PDB file of C-alpha atoms in Angstrom:
ATOM      1  CA  UNK A   1     -14.598 -24.439 -79.296  1.00 44.00           C
ATOM      2  CA  UNK A   2     -10.834 -23.216 -79.782  1.00 42.00           C
ATOM      3  CA  UNK A   3      -9.168 -22.899 -82.561  1.00 43.00           C
ATOM      4  CA  UNK A   4      -6.895 -26.265 -81.798  1.00 42.00           C
ATOM      5  CA  UNK A   5      -9.949 -28.903 -81.152  1.00 41.00           C
ATOM      6  CA  UNK A   6     -11.577 -27.347 -83.846  1.00 43.00           C
ATOM      7  CA  UNK A   7      -8.623 -28.419 -85.788  1.00 40.00           C
ATOM      8  CA  UNK A   8      -8.493 -31.801 -84.583  1.00 41.00           C
ATOM      9  CA  UNK A   9     -11.716 -32.405 -85.566  1.00 41.00           C
ATOM     10  CA  UNK A  10     -10.702 -31.514 -88.755  1.00 42.00           C
ATOM     11  CA  UNK A  11      -7.775 -34.159 -88.815  1.00 42.00           C
ATOM     12  CA  UNK A  12      -9.601 -36.718 -87.515  1.00 42.00           C
ATOM     13  CA  UNK A  13     -12.784 -36.831 -89.740  1.00 42.00           C
ATOM     14  CA  UNK A  14     -12.546 -37.478 -93.596  1.00 44.00           C
ATOM     15  CA  UNK A  15     -12.105 -34.943 -96.364  1.00 42.00           C
ATOM     16  CA  UNK A  16     -16.002 -35.851 -97.558  1.00 41.00           C
ATOM     17  CA  UNK A  17     -17.549 -35.148 -94.420  1.00 40.00           C
ATOM     18  CA  UNK A  18     -16.012 -31.384 -94.125  1.00 41.00           C
ATOM     19  CA  UNK A  19     -18.806 -29.280 -95.834  1.00 42.00           C
ATOM     20  CA  UNK A  20     -20.669 -25.471 -95.030  1.00 40.00           C
ATOM     21  CA  UNK A  21     -24.429 -25.620 -94.816  1.00 40.00           C
ATOM     22  CA  UNK A  22     -26.950 -22.703 -95.390  1.00 39.00           C
ATOM     23  CA  UNK A  23     -29.361 -22.447 -92.818  1.00 39.00           C
ATOM     24  CA  UNK A  24     -31.805 -20.623 -94.655  1.00 42.00           C
ATOM     25  CA  UNK A  25     -31.918 -22.177 -98.822  1.00 41.00           C
ATOM     26  CA  UNK A  26     -29.857 -25.590 -97.481  1.00 43.00           C
ATOM     27  CA  UNK A  27     -27.020 -24.353 -99.380  1.00 42.00           C
ATOM     28  CA  UNK A  28     -24.040 -26.935 -98.720  1.00 43.00           C
ATOM     29  CA  UNK A  29     -20.485 -25.986 -99.390  1.00 44.00           C
ATOM     30  CA  UNK A  30     -17.372 -27.801 -99.978  1.00 46.00           C
ATOM     31  CA  UNK A  31     -14.707 -26.950 -97.054  1.00 46.00           C
ATOM     32  CA  UNK A  32     -12.072 -28.640 -98.799  1.00 47.00           C
ATOM     33  CA  UNK A  33     -12.443 -26.589-102.224  1.00 46.00           C
ATOM     34  CA  UNK A  34     -10.782 -23.854-103.214  1.00 46.00           C
ATOM     35  CA  UNK A  35      -9.891 -20.486-101.610  1.00 46.00           C
ATOM     36  CA  UNK A  36     -12.953 -18.360-103.558  1.00 47.00           C
ATOM     37  CA  UNK A  37     -15.442 -21.499-102.422  1.00 47.00           C
ATOM     38  CA  UNK A  38     -14.503 -20.563 -98.494  1.00 50.00           C
ATOM     39  CA  UNK A  39     -17.705 -20.298 -96.487  1.00 50.00           C
ATOM     40  CA  UNK A  40     -16.038 -16.277 -95.915  1.00 51.00           C
ATOM     41  CA  UNK A  41     -16.254 -15.681 -99.976  1.00 50.00           C
ATOM     42  CA  UNK A  42     -20.093 -17.870 -99.640  1.00 48.00           C
ATOM     43  CA  UNK A  43     -20.791 -15.175 -96.756  1.00 48.00           C
ATOM     44  CA  UNK A  44     -19.797 -12.172 -98.675  1.00 53.00           C
ATOM     45  CA  UNK A  45     -21.529 -13.396-101.719  1.00 56.00           C
ATOM     46  CA  UNK A  46     -24.717 -14.797 -99.779  1.00 57.00           C
ATOM     47  CA  UNK A  47     -27.022 -14.624 -96.802  1.00 61.00           C
ATOM     48  CA  UNK A  48     -25.141 -15.877 -93.461  1.00 65.00           C
ATOM     49  CA  UNK A  49     -24.285 -19.098 -92.853  1.00 69.00           C
ATOM     50  CA  UNK A  50     -22.739 -21.485 -90.616  1.00 70.00           C
ATOM     51  CA  UNK A  51     -20.326 -24.171 -90.478  1.00 74.00           C
ATOM     52  CA  UNK A  52     -21.114 -27.375 -89.342  1.00 76.00           C
ATOM     53  CA  UNK A  53     -18.575 -30.606 -88.752  1.00 72.00           C
ATOM     54  CA  UNK A  54     -20.489 -33.428 -88.939  1.00 73.00           C
ATOM     55  CA  UNK A  55     -18.545 -36.379 -87.277  1.00 68.00           C
ATOM     56  CA  UNK A  56     -19.334 -40.111 -87.060  1.00 68.00           C
ATOM     57  CA  UNK A  57     -19.715 -41.889 -83.732  1.00 66.00           C
ATOM     58  CA  UNK A  58     -16.482 -42.909 -82.111  1.00 67.00           C
ATOM     59  CA  UNK A  59     -17.286 -47.369 -81.675  1.00 72.00           C
ATOM     60  CA  UNK A  60     -17.339 -47.501 -78.623  1.00 71.00           C
ATOM     61  CA  UNK A  61     -18.786 -50.376 -76.162  1.00 77.00           C
ATOM     62  CA  UNK A  62     -20.082 -48.346 -73.254  1.00 81.00           C
ATOM     63  CA  UNK A  63     -21.605 -51.114 -71.149  1.00 83.00           C
ATOM     64  CA  UNK A  64     -18.048 -52.805 -71.476  1.00 83.00           C
ATOM     65  CA  UNK A  65     -16.405 -48.989 -70.564  1.00 82.00           C
ATOM     66  CA  UNK A  66     -18.642 -48.344 -67.135  1.00 86.00           C
ATOM     67  CA  UNK A  67     -17.553 -52.566 -65.764  1.00 86.00           C
ATOM     68  CA  UNK A  68     -14.400 -51.355 -66.133  1.00 87.00           C
ATOM     69  CA  UNK A  69     -13.933 -48.476 -64.702  1.00 90.00           C
ATOM     70  CA  UNK A  70     -16.493 -49.897 -61.929  1.00 90.00           C
ATOM     71  CA  UNK A  71     -14.000 -52.577 -61.573  1.00 90.00           C
ATOM     72  CA  UNK A  72     -10.980 -50.428 -61.678  1.00 91.00           C
ATOM     73  CA  UNK A  73     -13.171 -48.342 -58.499  1.00 92.00           C
ATOM     74  CA  UNK A  74     -13.051 -51.408 -56.547  1.00 92.00           C
ATOM     75  CA  UNK A  75      -9.660 -52.365 -57.339  1.00 92.00           C
ATOM     76  CA  UNK A  76      -8.914 -48.713 -55.871  1.00 94.00           C
ATOM     77  CA  UNK A  77     -10.977 -49.114 -53.310  1.00 93.00           C
ATOM     78  CA  UNK A  78      -9.058 -52.317 -51.960  1.00 93.00           C
ATOM     79  CA  UNK A  79      -5.897 -51.297 -52.979  1.00 93.00           C
ATOM     80  CA  UNK A  80      -6.712 -48.486 -50.297  1.00 94.00           C
ATOM     81  CA  UNK A  81      -8.090 -50.600 -47.951  1.00 94.00           C
ATOM     82  CA  UNK A  82      -5.283 -52.540 -48.201  1.00 94.00           C
ATOM     83  CA  UNK A  83      -3.024 -50.124 -47.281  1.00 94.00           C
ATOM     84  CA  UNK A  84      -5.217 -48.865 -44.229  1.00 94.00           C
ATOM     85  CA  UNK A  85      -5.201 -51.967 -43.219  1.00 95.00           C
ATOM     86  CA  UNK A  86      -1.097 -52.320 -42.780  1.00 94.00           C
ATOM     87  CA  UNK A  87      -0.665 -49.507 -41.685  1.00 95.00           C
ATOM     88  CA  UNK A  88      -2.884 -50.708 -39.072  1.00 95.00           C
ATOM     89  CA  UNK A  89      -1.461 -54.059 -38.567  1.00 95.00           C
ATOM     90  CA  UNK A  90       2.554 -51.797 -38.159  1.00 94.00           C
ATOM     91  CA  UNK A  91       1.257 -49.654 -35.760  1.00 95.00           C
ATOM     92  CA  UNK A  92      -0.504 -52.418 -33.637  1.00 95.00           C
ATOM     93  CA  UNK A  93       2.469 -54.512 -34.541  1.00 94.00           C
ATOM     94  CA  UNK A  94       4.702 -51.831 -32.551  1.00 94.00           C
ATOM     95  CA  UNK A  95       2.514 -51.017 -29.921  1.00 95.00           C
ATOM     96  CA  UNK A  96       2.289 -55.249 -29.372  1.00 95.00           C
ATOM     97  CA  UNK A  97       6.751 -55.095 -29.048  1.00 95.00           C
ATOM     98  CA  UNK A  98       6.090 -52.652 -26.550  1.00 95.00           C
ATOM     99  CA  UNK A  99       4.107 -53.960 -24.671  1.00 95.00           C
ATOM    100  CA  UNK A 100       5.763 -56.640 -24.524  1.00 95.00           C
ATOM    101  CA  UNK A 101       8.977 -55.091 -23.880  1.00 95.00           C
ATOM    102  CA  UNK A 102       7.089 -53.371 -20.766  1.00 95.00           C
ATOM    103  CA  UNK A 103       6.133 -56.768 -19.092  1.00 95.00           C
ATOM    104  CA  UNK A 104       9.412 -57.979 -19.715  1.00 94.00           C
ATOM    105  CA  UNK A 105      10.590 -55.249 -18.228  1.00 94.00           C
ATOM    106  CA  UNK A 106       8.068 -56.135 -14.811  1.00 94.00           C
ATOM    107  CA  UNK A 107       8.475 -59.070 -14.760  1.00 94.00           C
ATOM    108  CA  UNK A 108      12.615 -58.699 -14.292  1.00 93.00           C
ATOM    109  CA  UNK A 109      11.308 -56.255 -11.772  1.00 93.00           C
ATOM    110  CA  UNK A 110       9.160 -58.421 -10.054  1.00 90.00           C
ATOM    111  CA  UNK A 111      11.745 -61.131 -10.013  1.00 90.00           C
ATOM    112  CA  UNK A 112      14.628 -58.370  -8.657  1.00 88.00           C
ATOM    113  CA  UNK A 113      11.395 -57.701  -5.517  1.00 87.00           C
ATOM    114  CA  UNK A 114      10.917 -61.570  -4.919  1.00 84.00           C
ATOM    115  CA  UNK A 115      14.900 -61.821  -4.559  1.00 86.00           C
ATOM    116  CA  UNK A 116      15.339 -58.944  -2.739  1.00 84.00           C
ATOM    117  CA  UNK A 117      11.863 -59.749  -0.611  1.00 84.00           C
ATOM    118  CA  UNK A 118      12.921 -63.472   0.194  1.00 85.00           C
ATOM    119  CA  UNK A 119      14.268 -63.145   4.122  1.00 84.00           C
ATOM    120  CA  UNK A 120      11.503 -60.230   4.923  1.00 85.00           C
ATOM    121  CA  UNK A 121       9.017 -62.810   3.906  1.00 84.00           C
ATOM    122  CA  UNK A 122      10.985 -65.609   6.005  1.00 88.00           C
ATOM    123  CA  UNK A 123      11.560 -63.161   8.625  1.00 89.00           C
ATOM    124  CA  UNK A 124       7.650 -62.371   8.538  1.00 89.00           C
ATOM    125  CA  UNK A 125       6.368 -66.164   8.046  1.00 90.00           C
ATOM    126  CA  UNK A 126       8.604 -66.556  11.684  1.00 91.00           C
ATOM    127  CA  UNK A 127       6.829 -64.053  13.112  1.00 93.00           C
ATOM    128  CA  UNK A 128       3.390 -65.125  11.898  1.00 94.00           C
ATOM    129  CA  UNK A 129       3.776 -68.879  13.010  1.00 94.00           C
ATOM    130  CA  UNK A 130       4.517 -67.518  16.850  1.00 95.00           C
ATOM    131  CA  UNK A 131       1.759 -65.027  16.403  1.00 95.00           C
ATOM    132  CA  UNK A 132      -0.137 -68.029  15.469  1.00 94.00           C
ATOM    133  CA  UNK A 133       0.938 -70.654  18.282  1.00 94.00           C
ATOM    134  CA  UNK A 134       0.109 -67.731  21.016  1.00 94.00           C
ATOM    135  CA  UNK A 135      -2.991 -67.125  19.352  1.00 94.00           C
ATOM    136  CA  UNK A 136      -4.303 -70.794  19.253  1.00 94.00           C
ATOM    137  CA  UNK A 137      -3.314 -71.025  22.774  1.00 93.00           C
ATOM    138  CA  UNK A 138      -5.123 -67.801  24.020  1.00 94.00           C
ATOM    139  CA  UNK A 139      -8.022 -68.970  22.536  1.00 94.00           C
ATOM    140  CA  UNK A 140      -7.816 -72.339  24.718  1.00 93.00           C
ATOM    141  CA  UNK A 141      -7.294 -70.831  27.403  1.00 93.00           C
ATOM    142  CA  UNK A 142     -10.360 -68.624  26.711  1.00 94.00           C
ATOM    143  CA  UNK A 143     -12.482 -71.411  26.127  1.00 94.00           C
ATOM    144  CA  UNK A 144     -10.976 -72.714  29.934  1.00 93.00           C
ATOM    145  CA  UNK A 145     -11.610 -69.297  31.128  1.00 92.00           C
ATOM    146  CA  UNK A 146     -15.756 -69.496  30.106  1.00 92.00           C
ATOM    147  CA  UNK A 147     -16.295 -73.125  30.638  1.00 92.00           C
ATOM    148  CA  UNK A 148     -15.135 -71.621  35.170  1.00 90.00           C
ATOM    149  CA  UNK A 149     -17.382 -69.145  34.898  1.00 90.00           C
ATOM    150  CA  UNK A 150     -20.154 -70.415  33.224  1.00 90.00           C
ATOM    151  CA  UNK A 151     -19.250 -72.866  36.142  1.00 89.00           C
ATOM    152  CA  UNK A 152     -19.525 -70.023  38.200  1.00 88.00           C
ATOM    153  CA  UNK A 153     -23.064 -69.215  37.551  1.00 86.00           C
ATOM    154  CA  UNK A 154     -24.430 -72.058  37.716  1.00 87.00           C
ATOM    155  CA  UNK A 155     -23.112 -72.030  41.376  1.00 88.00           C
ATOM    156  CA  UNK A 156     -23.879 -68.814  41.746  1.00 86.00           C
ATOM    157  CA  UNK A 157     -27.607 -70.579  40.958  1.00 85.00           C
ATOM    158  CA  UNK A 158     -26.830 -72.954  43.461  1.00 87.00           C
ATOM    159  CA  UNK A 159     -25.613 -70.374  46.126  1.00 88.00           C
ATOM    160  CA  UNK A 160     -29.056 -67.741  45.358  1.00 89.00           C
ATOM    161  CA  UNK A 161     -31.145 -71.639  45.984  1.00 89.00           C
ATOM    162  CA  UNK A 162     -29.406 -72.522  49.125  1.00 90.00           C
ATOM    163  CA  UNK A 163     -29.680 -68.872  50.264  1.00 90.00           C
ATOM    164  CA  UNK A 164     -33.728 -68.475  49.705  1.00 91.00           C
ATOM    165  CA  UNK A 165     -33.899 -72.409  51.421  1.00 91.00           C
ATOM    166  CA  UNK A 166     -31.724 -70.807  54.386  1.00 92.00           C
ATOM    167  CA  UNK A 167     -33.870 -68.167  54.693  1.00 91.00           C
ATOM    168  CA  UNK A 168     -37.362 -69.856  54.150  1.00 92.00           C
ATOM    169  CA  UNK A 169     -35.818 -72.722  57.098  1.00 92.00           C
ATOM    170  CA  UNK A 170     -34.883 -69.346  59.322  1.00 91.00           C
ATOM    171  CA  UNK A 171     -38.364 -68.181  59.153  1.00 91.00           C
ATOM    172  CA  UNK A 172     -39.175 -71.617  59.823  1.00 90.00           C
ATOM    173  CA  UNK A 173     -37.536 -71.743  62.994  1.00 89.00           C
ATOM    174  CA  UNK A 174     -38.282 -69.046  63.713  1.00 89.00           C
ATOM    175  CA  UNK A 175     -41.763 -69.800  64.219  1.00 90.00           C
ATOM    176  CA  UNK A 176     -41.467 -72.500  65.670  1.00 88.00           C
ATOM    177  CA  UNK A 177     -38.556 -71.243  68.593  1.00 86.00           C
ATOM    178  CA  UNK A 178     -41.936 -68.561  69.091  1.00 88.00           C
ATOM    179  CA  UNK A 179     -44.217 -70.986  69.139  1.00 88.00           C
ATOM    180  CA  UNK A 180     -41.767 -73.582  71.865  1.00 85.00           C
ATOM    181  CA  UNK A 181     -41.507 -69.536  73.978  1.00 86.00           C
ATOM    182  CA  UNK A 182     -45.124 -69.624  74.132  1.00 87.00           C
ATOM    183  CA  UNK A 183     -46.157 -73.036  75.247  1.00 84.00           C
ATOM    184  CA  UNK A 184     -42.931 -72.337  78.581  1.00 83.00           C
ATOM    185  CA  UNK A 185     -44.686 -69.546  78.984  1.00 84.00           C
ATOM    186  CA  UNK A 186     -47.688 -71.180  78.788  1.00 85.00           C
ATOM    187  CA  UNK A 187     -46.212 -74.040  80.793  1.00 80.00           C
ATOM    188  CA  UNK A 188     -44.258 -71.949  83.503  1.00 78.00           C
ATOM    189  CA  UNK A 189     -47.295 -69.803  83.987  1.00 81.00           C
ATOM    190  CA  UNK A 190     -49.615 -73.262  84.389  1.00 76.00           C
ATOM    191  CA  UNK A 191     -46.835 -73.880  87.237  1.00 75.00           C
ATOM    192  CA  UNK A 192     -46.214 -70.559  88.670  1.00 72.00           C
ATOM    193  CA  UNK A 193     -49.324 -71.080  91.467  1.00 71.00           C
ATOM    194  CA  UNK A 194     -48.281 -74.815  92.079  1.00 62.00           C
ATOM    195  CA  UNK A 195     -44.336 -73.683  92.363  1.00 59.00           C
ATOM    196  CA  UNK A 196     -45.640 -70.757  95.126  1.00 60.00           C
ATOM    197  CA  UNK A 197     -47.617 -73.911  97.300  1.00 57.00           C
ATOM    198  CA  UNK A 198     -44.461 -75.992  97.126  1.00 54.00           C
ATOM    199  CA  UNK A 199     -46.158 -78.709  94.332  1.00 53.00           C
ATOM    200  CA  UNK A 200     -43.305 -80.541  93.440  1.00 57.00           C
ATOM    201  CA  UNK A 201     -43.447 -81.208  89.729  1.00 56.00           C
ATOM    202  CA  UNK A 202     -42.799 -84.823  88.378  1.00 63.00           C
ATOM    203  CA  UNK A 203     -40.196 -85.884  86.934  1.00 67.00           C
ATOM    204  CA  UNK A 204     -41.354 -85.914  83.532  1.00 69.00           C
ATOM    205  CA  UNK A 205     -42.963 -82.736  83.437  1.00 66.00           C
ATOM    206  CA  UNK A 206     -39.220 -81.107  84.510  1.00 65.00           C
ATOM    207  CA  UNK A 207     -37.969 -83.481  81.506  1.00 70.00           C
ATOM    208  CA  UNK A 208     -40.479 -81.544  79.019  1.00 68.00           C
ATOM    209  CA  UNK A 209     -39.866 -78.369  80.240  1.00 67.00           C
ATOM    210  CA  UNK A 210     -35.610 -79.394  80.031  1.00 69.00           C
ATOM    211  CA  UNK A 211     -36.156 -80.436  76.626  1.00 70.00           C
ATOM    212  CA  UNK A 212     -38.594 -77.292  75.013  1.00 66.00           C
ATOM    213  CA  UNK A 213     -35.684 -74.421  77.276  1.00 67.00           C
ATOM    214  CA  UNK A 214     -32.601 -76.241  75.678  1.00 67.00           C
ATOM    215  CA  UNK A 215     -33.180 -75.709  72.440  1.00 61.00           C
ATOM    216  CA  UNK A 216     -34.455 -71.888  73.023  1.00 60.00           C
ATOM    217  CA  UNK A 217     -31.108 -71.514  75.021  1.00 62.00           C
ATOM    218  CA  UNK A 218     -28.793 -72.972  71.784  1.00 61.00           C
ATOM    219  CA  UNK A 219     -30.991 -70.580  69.351  1.00 56.00           C
ATOM    220  CA  UNK A 220     -30.485 -67.612  71.975  1.00 55.00           C
TER     221      UNK A 220
END
């Protein structure tokens, strides 16, 4: 313990509490006595002694002090948190103002661009209307062409059917002509012997031969 601290403790303790005790024989020496009875002289005259000072405990309300310190610490924490919140609020306010100014600048730029592009927009709208009208006309013409093409397809099917019917009729006609030619040849072969003898052919037979021969001649 330093000398200053010892002096403070000695000055704060009543004189009656300042005593010197011996570690061996329990002798107490009054520190406020005359210089002749000081601890140094006592040490020279007897065994070694240790000086002690009895201090009275201060009358403090320790639970109350601890509660006060806890409340003070909470107040300090709240103050620091409030300071941080204020700093954050100030930073956010600056950012908000900067963002609002930026938004206002962008609004002005957008308005200027819209005013500058109004004529171009009108021109493009006019061109768009023209192209749209042409597109509608083209779509109408395309629909008509598709209808005509469908009719052509239908006509082509009908034409193919007519060709098939014509081919069938031609085959049947050729068969009929061949059959008539065979019958004519047969009749001529039958009439040939009679003609060589001057046989007179009846008008009915001659008419039948003419009727059979005329289609063959027309076909030829």
